[in-house]
mmCIF file of C-alpha atoms in Angstrom:
data_model
loop_
_atom_site.group_PDB
_atom_site.id
_atom_site.type_symbol
_atom_site.label_atom_id
_atom_site.label_comp_id
_atom_site.label_asym_id
_atom_site.label_seq_id
_atom_site.Cartn_x
_atom_site.Cartn_y
_atom_site.Cartn_z
ATOM 1 C CA MET A 1 -6.230 -34.030 -7.023
ATOM 2 C CA LYS A 2 -3.695 -31.109 -7.349
ATOM 3 C CA PRO A 3 -4.176 -28.124 -5.344
ATOM 4 C CA TYR A 4 -6.098 -25.338 -6.857
ATOM 5 C CA VAL A 5 -4.878 -21.784 -7.388
ATOM 6 C CA PHE A 6 -6.940 -18.911 -8.350
ATOM 7 C CA ILE A 7 -5.387 -15.595 -9.963
ATOM 8 C CA THR A 8 -7.625 -12.548 -9.752
ATOM 9 C CA ARG A 9 -6.326 -11.063 -13.135
ATOM 10 C CA ARG A 10 -5.142 -12.419 -16.333
ATOM 11 C CA MET A 11 -1.458 -12.683 -16.530
ATOM 12 C CA PRO A 12 1.172 -14.057 -19.143
ATOM 13 C CA GLU A 13 1.325 -17.832 -19.057
ATOM 14 C CA GLU A 14 5.134 -17.789 -18.869
ATOM 15 C CA THR A 15 5.131 -15.690 -15.575
ATOM 16 C CA ILE A 16 3.056 -18.320 -13.749
ATOM 17 C CA ALA A 17 4.779 -21.489 -15.391
ATOM 18 C CA ASP A 18 5.949 -22.588 -11.787
ATOM 19 C CA LEU A 19 2.365 -22.841 -10.831
ATOM 20 C CA THR A 20 0.858 -24.374 -14.075
ATOM 21 C CA ASP A 21 3.389 -27.075 -13.942
ATOM 22 C CA ARG A 22 2.433 -28.384 -10.521
ATOM 23 C CA PHE A 23 -1.142 -27.196 -9.738
ATOM 24 C CA GLU A 24 -4.514 -26.656 -11.350
ATOM 25 C CA VAL A 25 -4.620 -22.819 -12.050
ATOM 26 C CA LYS A 26 -7.447 -20.662 -13.175
ATOM 27 C CA MET A 27 -7.219 -17.014 -13.938
ATOM 28 C CA TRP A 28 -9.812 -14.336 -14.080
ATOM 29 C CA ASP A 29 -10.104 -13.586 -17.794
ATOM 30 C CA HIS A 30 -9.560 -9.882 -17.576
ATOM 31 C CA GLU A 31 -6.287 -7.843 -17.017
ATOM 32 C CA ASP A 32 -7.693 -4.601 -15.781
ATOM 33 C CA ILE A 33 -11.326 -5.431 -14.751
ATOM 34 C CA PRO A 34 -11.637 -6.765 -11.235
ATOM 35 C CA ALA A 35 -13.307 -10.124 -10.801
ATOM 36 C CA PRO A 36 -16.884 -9.485 -9.128
ATOM 37 C CA ARG A 37 -17.172 -10.241 -5.450
ATOM 38 C CA GLU A 38 -19.468 -13.330 -5.912
ATOM 39 C CA VAL A 39 -16.694 -14.843 -8.301
ATOM 40 C CA LEU A 40 -13.867 -14.093 -5.537
ATOM 41 C CA LEU A 41 -16.147 -15.838 -2.943
ATOM 42 C CA ALA A 42 -16.819 -18.792 -5.020
ATOM 43 C CA GLU A 43 -13.225 -19.253 -6.041
ATOM 44 C CA ALA A 44 -11.990 -18.880 -2.513
ATOM 45 C CA LYS A 45 -14.080 -21.755 -1.419
ATOM 46 C CA LYS A 46 -12.116 -24.044 -3.776
ATOM 47 C CA ALA A 47 -8.508 -22.608 -3.623
ATOM 48 C CA SER A 48 -5.610 -23.657 -1.783
ATOM 49 C CA GLY A 49 -3.794 -20.474 -2.907
ATOM 50 C CA MET A 50 -4.700 -17.116 -4.470
ATOM 51 C CA ILE A 51 -2.799 -14.387 -6.202
ATOM 52 C CA THR A 52 -4.492 -11.167 -5.537
ATOM 53 C CA MET A 53 -4.288 -7.481 -6.310
ATOM 54 C CA LEU A 54 -4.295 -4.478 -4.085
ATOM 55 C CA SER A 55 -7.954 -3.597 -5.168
ATOM 56 C CA ASP A 56 -9.227 -7.059 -4.082
ATOM 57 C CA LYS A 57 -11.115 -7.050 -0.841
ATOM 58 C CA ILE A 58 -9.531 -10.155 1.075
ATOM 59 C CA ASP A 59 -11.716 -9.822 4.372
ATOM 60 C CA GLU A 60 -12.849 -12.141 6.902
ATOM 61 C CA GLU A 61 -15.793 -13.268 4.906
ATOM 62 C CA LEU A 62 -13.639 -14.316 2.060
ATOM 63 C CA LEU A 63 -11.105 -15.941 4.241
ATOM 64 C CA SER A 64 -13.628 -17.913 6.104
ATOM 65 C CA ALA A 65 -14.945 -19.183 2.901
ATOM 66 C CA GLY A 66 -11.472 -20.516 1.951
ATOM 67 C CA GLU A 67 -11.711 -23.830 3.876
ATOM 68 C CA ASN A 68 -8.690 -25.142 2.051
ATOM 69 C CA LEU A 69 -6.994 -21.808 1.675
ATOM 70 C CA LYS A 70 -3.262 -21.824 2.746
ATOM 71 C CA VAL A 71 -1.737 -18.849 1.058
ATOM 72 C CA VAL A 72 -2.768 -15.312 -0.352
ATOM 73 C CA ALA A 73 0.050 -13.663 -2.508
ATOM 74 C CA ASN A 74 -0.817 -9.985 -2.843
ATOM 75 C CA LEU A 75 0.734 -8.295 -5.964
ATOM 76 C CA ALA A 76 1.828 -5.176 -4.062
ATOM 77 C CA VAL A 77 4.022 -3.914 -1.368
ATOM 78 C CA GLY A 78 1.005 -2.784 0.671
ATOM 79 C CA PHE A 79 -1.573 -5.255 2.047
ATOM 80 C CA ASP A 80 -4.232 -3.112 3.714
ATOM 81 C CA ASN A 81 -6.678 -4.881 1.569
ATOM 82 C CA VAL A 82 -6.158 -8.005 3.398
ATOM 83 C CA ASP A 83 -7.495 -8.818 6.926
ATOM 84 C CA LEU A 84 -4.183 -9.947 8.390
ATOM 85 C CA GLU A 85 -5.740 -10.888 11.702
ATOM 86 C CA ALA A 86 -8.398 -13.080 10.206
ATOM 87 C CA ALA A 87 -5.747 -14.628 7.817
ATOM 88 C CA THR A 88 -3.400 -15.360 10.667
ATOM 89 C CA LYS A 89 -6.307 -16.729 12.899
ATOM 90 C CA ARG A 90 -6.921 -19.406 10.167
ATOM 91 C CA GLY A 91 -3.320 -20.179 9.565
ATOM 92 C CA ILE A 92 -3.392 -18.580 6.071
ATOM 93 C CA VAL A 93 0.061 -17.172 4.996
ATOM 94 C CA VAL A 94 -0.015 -13.749 3.516
ATOM 95 C CA THR A 95 2.847 -12.589 1.248
ATOM 96 C CA ASN A 96 3.517 -9.262 -0.647
ATOM 97 C CA THR A 97 6.141 -8.014 -2.976
ATOM 98 C CA PRO A 98 8.603 -5.524 -1.335
ATOM 99 C CA ASP A 99 12.048 -4.327 -2.638
ATOM 100 C CA VAL A 100 11.378 -5.349 -6.238
ATOM 101 C CA LEU A 101 9.358 -2.313 -7.115
ATOM 102 C CA THR A 102 11.353 0.318 -5.062
ATOM 103 C CA GLU A 103 13.413 2.034 -7.918
ATOM 104 C CA THR A 104 10.543 1.714 -10.321
ATOM 105 C CA THR A 105 8.022 3.417 -8.049
ATOM 106 C CA ALA A 106 10.558 6.174 -7.289
ATOM 107 C CA ASP A 107 11.018 6.881 -10.932
ATOM 108 C CA LEU A 108 7.274 7.172 -11.449
ATOM 109 C CA THR A 109 6.969 9.485 -8.269
ATOM 110 C CA PHE A 110 9.618 11.806 -9.547
ATOM 111 C CA ALA A 111 8.143 11.624 -12.999
ATOM 112 C CA LEU A 112 4.931 12.754 -11.589
ATOM 113 C CA LEU A 113 6.339 15.599 -9.630
ATOM 114 C CA MET A 114 8.120 16.881 -12.477
ATOM 115 C CA ALA A 115 4.947 16.532 -14.827
ATOM 116 C CA ALA A 116 2.897 18.488 -12.227
ATOM 117 C CA ALA A 117 5.545 21.187 -11.781
ATOM 118 C CA ARG A 118 6.129 21.742 -15.540
ATOM 119 C CA ARG A 119 2.501 21.159 -16.691
ATOM 120 C CA ILE A 120 3.560 18.377 -19.103
ATOM 121 C CA VAL A 121 0.311 16.614 -19.454
ATOM 122 C CA GLU A 122 -1.492 19.954 -19.828
ATOM 123 C CA ALA A 123 0.941 21.009 -22.596
ATOM 124 C CA ALA A 124 0.791 17.709 -24.331
ATOM 125 C CA ASP A 125 -2.985 18.095 -24.493
ATOM 126 C CA TYR A 126 -2.659 21.741 -25.452
ATOM 127 C CA ILE A 127 -0.598 20.917 -28.585
ATOM 128 C CA LYS A 128 -2.821 17.869 -29.609
ATOM 129 C CA ALA A 129 -5.964 20.170 -29.419
ATOM 130 C CA ASP A 130 -4.276 22.462 -31.900
ATOM 131 C CA LYS A 131 -4.333 25.557 -29.486
ATOM 132 C CA TRP A 132 -0.632 26.384 -30.195
ATOM 133 C CA LYS A 133 -0.829 29.557 -32.349
ATOM 134 C CA GLY A 134 2.387 31.204 -31.330
ATOM 135 C CA TRP A 135 4.943 31.731 -28.521
ATOM 136 C CA GLY A 136 4.681 33.806 -25.309
ATOM 137 C CA PRO A 137 7.027 34.374 -22.436
ATOM 138 C CA TYR A 138 4.662 32.720 -19.824
ATOM 139 C CA LEU A 139 2.848 30.276 -22.200
ATOM 140 C CA LEU A 140 2.211 27.021 -20.021
ATOM 141 C CA ALA A 141 4.723 28.314 -17.676
ATOM 142 C CA GLY A 142 5.229 25.900 -14.721
ATOM 143 C CA ASN A 143 7.534 25.746 -11.640
ATOM 144 C CA ASP A 144 11.219 24.957 -11.252
ATOM 145 C CA VAL A 145 12.166 21.677 -9.603
ATOM 146 C CA TYR A 146 16.021 22.074 -9.475
ATOM 147 C CA GLY A 147 17.122 23.742 -6.154
ATOM 148 C CA LYS A 148 13.675 23.625 -4.344
ATOM 149 C CA THR A 149 12.824 21.875 -1.239
ATOM 150 C CA ILE A 150 11.131 18.349 -1.246
ATOM 151 C CA GLY A 151 9.373 17.129 1.757
ATOM 152 C CA ILE A 152 8.782 13.367 1.853
ATOM 153 C CA VAL A 153 6.100 12.036 4.279
ATOM 154 C CA GLY A 154 6.841 8.267 4.604
ATOM 155 C CA MET A 155 10.663 7.676 4.433
ATOM 156 C CA GLY A 156 10.542 3.967 3.479
ATOM 157 C CA LYS A 157 12.617 2.406 0.794
ATOM 158 C CA ILE A 158 10.723 4.096 -1.853
ATOM 159 C CA GLY A 159 11.052 7.466 0.031
ATOM 160 C CA GLU A 160 14.804 7.077 0.291
ATOM 161 C CA ALA A 161 15.063 6.317 -3.519
ATOM 162 C CA VAL A 162 12.976 9.407 -4.211
ATOM 163 C CA ALA A 163 15.360 11.336 -1.987
ATOM 164 C CA ARG A 164 18.288 10.186 -3.916
ATOM 165 C CA ARG A 165 16.710 11.487 -7.116
ATOM 166 C CA ALA A 166 15.868 14.764 -5.453
ATOM 167 C CA LYS A 167 19.475 15.044 -4.500
ATOM 168 C CA GLY A 168 20.497 14.933 -8.054
ATOM 169 C CA PHE A 169 18.303 17.784 -8.733
ATOM 170 C CA GLY A 170 20.123 19.817 -6.066
ATOM 171 C CA MET A 171 17.006 19.816 -3.840
ATOM 172 C CA ASP A 172 17.027 20.301 -0.055
ATOM 173 C CA ILE A 173 15.452 17.230 1.357
ATOM 174 C CA LEU A 174 13.093 17.108 4.504
ATOM 175 C CA TYR A 175 11.523 13.994 5.585
ATOM 176 C CA HIS A 176 8.882 12.936 8.161
ATOM 177 C CA ASN A 177 8.561 9.144 9.243
ATOM 178 C CA ARG A 178 7.789 7.002 12.152
ATOM 179 C CA SER A 179 11.459 6.622 12.937
ATOM 180 C CA ARG A 180 14.584 8.379 11.856
ATOM 181 C CA LYS A 181 16.884 7.187 9.075
ATOM 182 C CA PRO A 182 20.291 8.025 10.082
ATOM 183 C CA GLU A 183 21.911 6.510 6.998
ATOM 184 C CA ALA A 184 19.695 8.387 4.674
ATOM 185 C CA GLU A 185 20.638 11.614 6.669
ATOM 186 C CA LYS A 186 24.370 10.938 6.216
ATOM 187 C CA GLU A 187 24.339 9.625 2.786
ATOM 188 C CA ILE A 188 21.660 11.766 1.039
ATOM 189 C CA GLY A 189 21.578 14.757 3.344
ATOM 190 C CA ALA A 190 17.924 14.264 4.299
ATOM 191 C CA ILE A 191 16.833 16.300 7.315
ATOM 192 C CA TYR A 192 14.461 14.701 9.676
ATOM 193 C CA SER A 193 11.461 17.129 10.415
ATOM 194 C CA SER A 194 8.236 17.340 12.203
ATOM 195 C CA PHE A 195 5.223 16.832 9.912
ATOM 196 C CA ASP A 196 4.315 20.452 10.380
ATOM 197 C CA ASP A 197 7.930 21.492 9.272
ATOM 198 C CA VAL A 198 7.572 19.370 6.047
ATOM 199 C CA VAL A 199 4.122 20.676 4.965
ATOM 200 C CA THR A 200 4.982 24.383 5.756
ATOM 201 C CA LYS A 201 8.529 24.552 4.432
ATOM 202 C CA ALA A 202 8.461 22.236 1.368
ATOM 203 C CA ASP A 203 7.854 23.391 -2.175
ATOM 204 C CA PHE A 204 6.914 19.720 -3.032
ATOM 205 C CA VAL A 205 5.071 17.562 -0.622
ATOM 206 C CA VAL A 206 5.380 14.030 -1.327
ATOM 207 C CA SER A 207 3.320 11.399 0.362
ATOM 208 C CA LEU A 208 4.474 7.940 0.396
ATOM 209 C CA ALA A 209 2.952 6.909 3.631
ATOM 210 C CA PRO A 210 1.270 3.623 4.028
ATOM 211 C CA LEU A 211 -2.340 3.287 4.941
ATOM 212 C CA THR A 212 -2.645 2.822 8.827
ATOM 213 C CA ALA A 213 -5.124 4.119 11.446
ATOM 214 C CA GLU A 214 -2.593 6.929 12.130
ATOM 215 C CA THR A 215 -2.247 7.861 8.563
ATOM 216 C CA LYS A 216 -5.910 7.787 7.220
ATOM 217 C CA ASN A 217 -7.176 11.227 6.374
ATOM 218 C CA LEU A 218 -3.611 12.649 7.521
ATOM 219 C CA PHE A 219 -3.720 15.387 4.778
ATOM 220 C CA THR A 220 -6.706 17.606 5.864
ATOM 221 C CA ALA A 221 -7.931 20.888 4.995
ATOM 222 C CA GLU A 222 -5.875 22.342 7.917
ATOM 223 C CA VAL A 223 -2.841 20.686 6.612
ATOM 224 C CA PHE A 224 -3.235 22.102 3.085
ATOM 225 C CA ALA A 225 -3.879 25.506 4.514
ATOM 226 C CA LYS A 226 -0.503 25.353 6.030
ATOM 227 C CA MET A 227 1.305 24.796 2.875
ATOM 228 C CA LYS A 228 2.911 27.384 0.654
ATOM 229 C CA LYS A 229 0.533 28.756 -2.143
ATOM 230 C CA SER A 230 3.326 27.693 -4.510
ATOM 231 C CA SER A 231 3.477 24.223 -3.159
ATOM 232 C CA ILE A 232 2.594 21.044 -5.164
ATOM 233 C CA PHE A 233 1.263 17.918 -3.471
ATOM 234 C CA ILE A 234 2.307 14.494 -4.794
ATOM 235 C CA ASN A 235 0.602 11.196 -3.644
ATOM 236 C CA VAL A 236 2.074 7.811 -4.824
ATOM 237 C CA GLY A 237 1.339 6.222 -1.431
ATOM 238 C CA ARG A 238 -2.195 5.402 -0.509
ATOM 239 C CA GLY A 239 -5.418 7.471 -1.559
ATOM 240 C CA PRO A 240 -7.109 7.386 1.889
ATOM 241 C CA VAL A 241 -4.424 9.264 3.535
ATOM 242 C CA VAL A 242 -5.866 12.302 1.800
ATOM 243 C CA ASP A 243 -9.182 13.998 2.490
ATOM 244 C CA GLU A 244 -10.004 14.395 -1.176
ATOM 245 C CA GLN A 245 -12.754 17.060 -0.750
ATOM 246 C CA ALA A 246 -10.139 19.264 1.118
ATOM 247 C CA LEU A 247 -7.559 18.756 -1.468
ATOM 248 C CA TYR A 248 -10.098 19.720 -4.086
ATOM 249 C CA GLU A 249 -11.109 22.873 -2.167
ATOM 250 C CA ALA A 250 -7.431 23.825 -1.511
ATOM 251 C CA LEU A 251 -6.710 23.649 -5.210
ATOM 252 C CA LYS A 252 -9.743 25.441 -6.297
ATOM 253 C CA ARG A 253 -9.117 28.336 -3.713
ATOM 254 C CA GLY A 254 -5.391 28.440 -4.758
ATOM 255 C CA GLU A 255 -4.199 27.500 -1.201
ATOM 256 C CA ILE A 256 -1.623 25.136 -2.987
ATOM 257 C CA ALA A 257 -0.589 25.356 -6.742
ATOM 258 C CA ALA A 258 -1.010 21.990 -8.113
ATOM 259 C CA ALA A 259 -1.249 18.222 -7.374
ATOM 260 C CA GLY A 260 0.076 14.875 -8.929
ATOM 261 C CA LEU A 261 -1.884 11.882 -7.891
ATOM 262 C CA ASP A 262 -1.284 8.209 -8.712
ATOM 263 C CA VAL A 263 -3.699 7.065 -5.968
ATOM 264 C CA PHE A 264 -7.202 7.777 -4.864
ATOM 265 C CA GLU A 265 -9.549 7.229 -2.122
ATOM 266 C CA LYS A 266 -11.618 4.850 -4.021
ATOM 267 C CA GLU A 267 -10.282 3.170 -7.152
ATOM 268 C CA PRO A 268 -10.915 3.235 -10.189
ATOM 269 C CA ILE A 269 -12.255 6.803 -10.364
ATOM 270 C CA SER A 270 -14.291 7.890 -13.239
ATOM 271 C CA ALA A 271 -14.107 10.881 -15.605
ATOM 272 C CA GLY A 272 -16.697 12.898 -13.382
ATOM 273 C CA HIS A 273 -14.405 12.868 -10.339
ATOM 274 C CA PRO A 274 -14.064 16.458 -9.061
ATOM 275 C CA LEU A 275 -10.338 16.470 -8.891
ATOM 276 C CA LEU A 276 -10.223 15.618 -12.707
ATOM 277 C CA GLU A 277 -12.035 18.820 -13.447
ATOM 278 C CA LEU A 278 -9.133 20.963 -12.230
ATOM 279 C CA PRO A 279 -6.319 21.703 -14.720
ATOM 280 C CA THR A 280 -3.825 21.973 -11.803
ATOM 281 C CA VAL A 281 -4.329 18.156 -11.298
ATOM 282 C CA THR A 282 -2.044 15.667 -12.994
ATOM 283 C CA ALA A 283 -3.746 12.210 -12.507
ATOM 284 C CA LEU A 284 -2.519 8.690 -13.179
ATOM 285 C CA PRO A 285 -4.377 5.238 -12.856
ATOM 286 C CA HIS A 286 -2.221 3.928 -10.047
ATOM 287 C CA ILE A 287 0.791 2.944 -12.090
ATOM 288 C CA GLY A 288 3.603 3.366 -9.660
ATOM 289 C CA SER A 289 5.293 0.250 -10.150
ATOM 290 C CA ALA A 290 4.013 -0.338 -13.785
ATOM 291 C CA SER A 291 6.952 -1.117 -15.894
ATOM 292 C CA THR A 292 7.018 -4.340 -17.750
ATOM 293 C CA GLU A 293 10.200 -5.601 -15.943
ATOM 294 C CA THR A 294 8.959 -4.749 -12.542
ATOM 295 C CA ARG A 295 5.533 -6.113 -12.842
ATOM 296 C CA THR A 296 6.811 -9.389 -14.318
ATOM 297 C CA THR A 297 9.238 -9.772 -11.415
ATOM 298 C CA MET A 298 6.290 -9.047 -8.892
ATOM 299 C CA ILE A 299 4.169 -11.790 -10.584
ATOM 300 C CA ARG A 300 6.953 -14.299 -10.532
ATOM 301 C CA LEU A 301 7.589 -13.528 -6.735
ATOM 302 C CA CYS A 302 3.939 -14.131 -6.125
ATOM 303 C CA SER A 303 4.003 -17.348 -7.935
ATOM 304 C CA ALA A 304 7.257 -18.425 -6.154
ATOM 305 C CA ASN A 305 5.577 -17.748 -2.828
ATOM 306 C CA VAL A 306 2.408 -19.690 -3.678
ATOM 307 C CA LYS A 307 4.407 -22.544 -4.844
ATOM 308 C CA VAL A 308 6.561 -22.937 -1.844
ATOM 309 C CA VAL A 309 3.821 -22.639 0.608
ATOM 310 C CA LEU A 310 1.770 -25.236 -1.285
ATOM 311 C CA SER A 311 4.823 -27.482 -1.340
ATOM 312 C CA GLY A 312 5.285 -27.133 2.508
ATOM 313 C CA ASP A 313 8.228 -24.614 2.426
ATOM 314 C CA THR A 314 8.724 -21.157 3.618
ATOM 315 C CA PRO A 315 7.925 -18.189 1.360
ATOM 316 C CA LYS A 316 10.370 -15.365 0.658
ATOM 317 C CA THR A 317 8.170 -12.373 1.851
ATOM 318 C CA VAL A 318 5.793 -13.198 4.553
ATOM 319 C CA VAL A 319 3.621 -10.388 6.018
ATOM 320 C CA ASN A 320 2.162 -12.343 9.032
ATOM 321 C CA LYS A 321 5.230 -14.250 10.016
ATOM 322 C CA GLU A 322 3.594 -15.369 13.157
ATOM 323 C CA VAL A 323 1.627 -17.883 11.216
ATOM 324 C CA LEU A 324 4.824 -19.823 10.447
ATOM 325 C CA GLN A 325 5.818 -20.364 14.127
#
């Protein structure tokens, strides 16, 4: 029998042709509705390989159910949804999709920053609601971007790409990261700063930090209180790095001016989410890398990784490299 591969969302057939030509492949029959937990567990029991989404919980229970499971290809740069220790213990290769989505996510980050600053979504809704009856000097007036200070928390490849865009807007660039980036400092003019300096001095505080034990709830009420009242908070990293109740209160009290959010603590969120009630919040449904070209490249990379592992070769982008030793 051919090895069995389960894909947790529906994808275009042409993007997974490498798999369908060689293996038995089944896809969950929805593009944007997650497979129920019982389905994931049942499929894991049969699968040799899985292509999963960041919202799929690939924990010890699921991995232990996968008696034949050899590879989990996560369609994301992040992999905090996968229990790496449990996968490694069982000899299961975990892969991700780094590098291929850097520029696309940076585009979205800067677009969200500009949309929040210039009230783009609010203005579009205003005209669609037939509220535009005349012109006034401060009608839907937002904040300038050019010449301001951006503070980037999490200066990985996406952070550096955002910094390059900020340089084109004549912005001063502060950044905080676990390690300094001398090349970015030299080429882009980014200035390494403490976390406190970033949040107190920046006009735009941009979180691109991965989710770790250290970064969970990094942005608290105390942090928002340190920001300028005119500052705008942008999060395109991970939702749980933010205390969402603290962010809501800071926005409601006017401690910060606005927020642009592509990620949330628990996803998907519903229309009743408190942050969505605030006109100063520009919210997106986790679409950081969602361009047709980039998502297609990501799927093909996942497919290639599954194929090579099930064929006995080494995949391109392994997260738990120790499993190959």
